[in-house]
Amino acid sequence: KAIYKQLASSSIKTKSAIFVLLQTLVKTLPNNFYNDLEGLFDLSLKSLDDKNQTLKLDVLYFIRLAIENHQYQIMESPNIVKLIIPKIIPWVNEDWYKIIAEALRLIGSIIFVIRPEESIQQKVVDIELKKTTYLLYNSIVPRLEALDIDQEIKDCAIQVSGQLVAYLGDHLDNVDTEK
């Protein structure tokens, strides 16, 4: 509860320190924050509106770590992912390469959550998932097609596009997968 109060403060240094603390806690105590994730994600996404680039990077990294360390719990609560995806997509078009790369990594983590390996075998096309797939696809492809782009961004775009095709390829049209 003290973390919520500090995240609501206006001090950028305090918020950044809190996100570093949360990153450490999520790594060292995996699967222990599920009950607080929705509230933490809500405050985290609000912190993305801040102008400080380092804070944005800390927030994106925290969200990615939280998703990776709570995959199975988040799969059971799809509202959390629906809350996150629309807020993350714009950061793939950010100016600073580190934020773009972290946003792409976060999208890669989200792909594993929205389509677990077990459901790939079923080969059922879900209309809602198809919309989400195209939202993710349309955010990744411009970074993949760009020629004059930072190598870290290019590497992340290649990795995430591979994950997208592997996990959600059956939700894309053939023309899209040929790109």
Short mmCIF file of C-alpha atoms in Angstrom, two decimals, residues 4-16 47 50 52 55:
data_model
loop_
_atom_site.label_atom_id
_atom_site.label_comp_id
_atom_site.label_asym_id
_atom_site.label_seq_id
_atom_site.Cartn_x
_atom_site.Cartn_y
_atom_site.Cartn_z
CA TYR A 4 0.74 2.86 -4.33
CA LYS A 5 1.09 6.10 -2.39
CA GLN A 6 4.65 6.66 -3.62
CA LEU A 7 3.71 5.90 -7.23
CA ALA A 8 0.99 8.53 -7.03
CA SER A 9 3.57 11.14 -5.99
CA SER A 10 5.03 13.63 -8.42
CA SER A 11 8.70 12.86 -7.75
CA ILE A 12 10.25 11.16 -10.76
CA LYS A 13 13.22 9.87 -8.75
CA THR A 14 10.88 8.26 -6.23
CA LYS A 15 8.76 6.63 -8.93
CA SER A 16 11.85 5.34 -10.72
CA SER A 47 3.48 6.68 -15.25
CA ASP A 50 5.40 11.19 -17.76
CA ASN A 52 10.98 11.34 -18.25
CA LEU A 55 11.00 6.38 -15.94
#
